[in-house]
Tab-separated table of C-alpha atoms in Angstrom:
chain	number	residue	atom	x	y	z
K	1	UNK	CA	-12.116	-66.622	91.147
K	2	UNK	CA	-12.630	-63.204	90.414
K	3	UNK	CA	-16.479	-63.346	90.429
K	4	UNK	CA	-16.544	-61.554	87.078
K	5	UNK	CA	-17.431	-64.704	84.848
K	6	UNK	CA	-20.721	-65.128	85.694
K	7	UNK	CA	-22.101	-61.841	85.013
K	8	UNK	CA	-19.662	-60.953	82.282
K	9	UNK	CA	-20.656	-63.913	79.953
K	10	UNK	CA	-24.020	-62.353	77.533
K	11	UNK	CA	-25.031	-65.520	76.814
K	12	UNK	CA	-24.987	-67.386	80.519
K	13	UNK	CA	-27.293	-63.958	81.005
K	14	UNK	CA	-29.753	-64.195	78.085
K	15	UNK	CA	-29.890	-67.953	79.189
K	16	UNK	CA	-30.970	-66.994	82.650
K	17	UNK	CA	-33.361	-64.008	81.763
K	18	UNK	CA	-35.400	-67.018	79.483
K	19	UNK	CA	-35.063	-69.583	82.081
K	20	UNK	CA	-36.611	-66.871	84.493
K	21	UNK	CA	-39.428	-66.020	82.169
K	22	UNK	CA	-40.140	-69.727	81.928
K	23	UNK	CA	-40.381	-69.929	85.542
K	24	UNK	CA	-42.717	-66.675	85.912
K	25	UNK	CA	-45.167	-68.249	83.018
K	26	UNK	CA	-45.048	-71.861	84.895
K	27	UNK	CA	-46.234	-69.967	87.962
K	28	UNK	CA	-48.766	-68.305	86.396
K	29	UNK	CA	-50.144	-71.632	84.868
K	30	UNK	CA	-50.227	-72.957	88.628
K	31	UNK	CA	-52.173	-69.785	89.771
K	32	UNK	CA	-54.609	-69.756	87.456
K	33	UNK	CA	-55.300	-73.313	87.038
K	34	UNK	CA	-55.657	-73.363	90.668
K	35	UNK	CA	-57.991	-69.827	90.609
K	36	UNK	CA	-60.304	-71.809	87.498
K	37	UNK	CA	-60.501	-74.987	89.999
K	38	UNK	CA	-61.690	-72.995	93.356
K	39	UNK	CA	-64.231	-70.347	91.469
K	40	UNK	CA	-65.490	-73.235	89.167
K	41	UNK	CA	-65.364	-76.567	90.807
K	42	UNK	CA	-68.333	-76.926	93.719
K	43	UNK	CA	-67.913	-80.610	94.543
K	44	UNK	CA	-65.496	-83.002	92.822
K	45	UNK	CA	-67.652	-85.569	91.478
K	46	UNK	CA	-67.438	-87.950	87.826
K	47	UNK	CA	-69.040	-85.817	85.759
K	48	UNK	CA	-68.739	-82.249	85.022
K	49	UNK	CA	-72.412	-80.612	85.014
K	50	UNK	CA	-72.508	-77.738	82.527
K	51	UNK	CA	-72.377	-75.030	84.404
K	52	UNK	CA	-68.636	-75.986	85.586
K	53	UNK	CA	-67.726	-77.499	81.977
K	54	UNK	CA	-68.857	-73.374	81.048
K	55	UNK	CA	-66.750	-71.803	84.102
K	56	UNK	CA	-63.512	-73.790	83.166
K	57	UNK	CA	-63.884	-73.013	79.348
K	58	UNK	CA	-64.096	-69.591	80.083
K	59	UNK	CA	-61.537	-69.511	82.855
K	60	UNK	CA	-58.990	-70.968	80.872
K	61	UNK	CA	-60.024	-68.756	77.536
K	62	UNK	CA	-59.042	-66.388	79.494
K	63	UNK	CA	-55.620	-67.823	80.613
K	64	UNK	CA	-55.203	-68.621	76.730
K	65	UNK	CA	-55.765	-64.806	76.086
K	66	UNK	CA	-54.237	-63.604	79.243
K	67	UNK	CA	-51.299	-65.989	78.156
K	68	UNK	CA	-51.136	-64.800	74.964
K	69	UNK	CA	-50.568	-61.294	75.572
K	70	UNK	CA	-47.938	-62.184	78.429
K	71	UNK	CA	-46.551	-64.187	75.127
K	72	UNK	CA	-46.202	-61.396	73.086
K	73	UNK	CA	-45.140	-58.598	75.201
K	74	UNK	CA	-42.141	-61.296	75.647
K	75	UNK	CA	-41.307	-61.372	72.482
K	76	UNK	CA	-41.418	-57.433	72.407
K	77	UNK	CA	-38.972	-57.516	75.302
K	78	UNK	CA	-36.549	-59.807	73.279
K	79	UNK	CA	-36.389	-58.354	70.256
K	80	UNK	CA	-36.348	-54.091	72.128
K	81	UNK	CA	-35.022	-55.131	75.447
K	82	UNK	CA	-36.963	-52.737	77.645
K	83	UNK	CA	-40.097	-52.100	75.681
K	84	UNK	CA	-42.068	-54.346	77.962
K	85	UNK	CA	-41.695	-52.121	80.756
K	86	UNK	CA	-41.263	-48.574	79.054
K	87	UNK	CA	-44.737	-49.455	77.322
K	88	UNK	CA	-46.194	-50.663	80.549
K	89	UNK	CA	-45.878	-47.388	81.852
K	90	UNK	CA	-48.081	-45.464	79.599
């Protein structure tokens, strides 16, 4: 083996740069679910009282938003390879 094949091959690479985003947005949804749970959950019980039912829907509206702009800059970065970052710096 040359070690050429792996890194040569577009497609194995475009595979792996998605696969990696995946990951990155999976570990995102882990922090922030488990952020929402320890700033809005006081004691585990059956029934939410409002004040935590309020907390979680605005913790996770703003994981929705939050997600959605990670979303879309993504989609920037596929179609202009590089804009995420170039327009990150201004």
């Amino acid at each position: 083996m040359d070690g050429q094949g792996a890194t040569a091959d577009p497609q194995l690479q475009h595979f792996i740069e998605i696969e990696s985003q995946k990951q990155r947005f999976q570990q995102l949804v882990h922090q922030m679910t488990e952020v929402c749970w320890e700033k809005c959950m006081d004691k585990p019980g059956p029934k939410l009282d409002s004040r935590t039912e309020s907390c979680f829907m605005n913790c996770v509206e703003r994981f929705i938003d939050t997600s959605q702009f990670i979303l879309n800059r993504l989609e920037q970065t596929q179609r202009g390879k590089g804009g995420f970052s170039d327009s990150m710096l201004e």
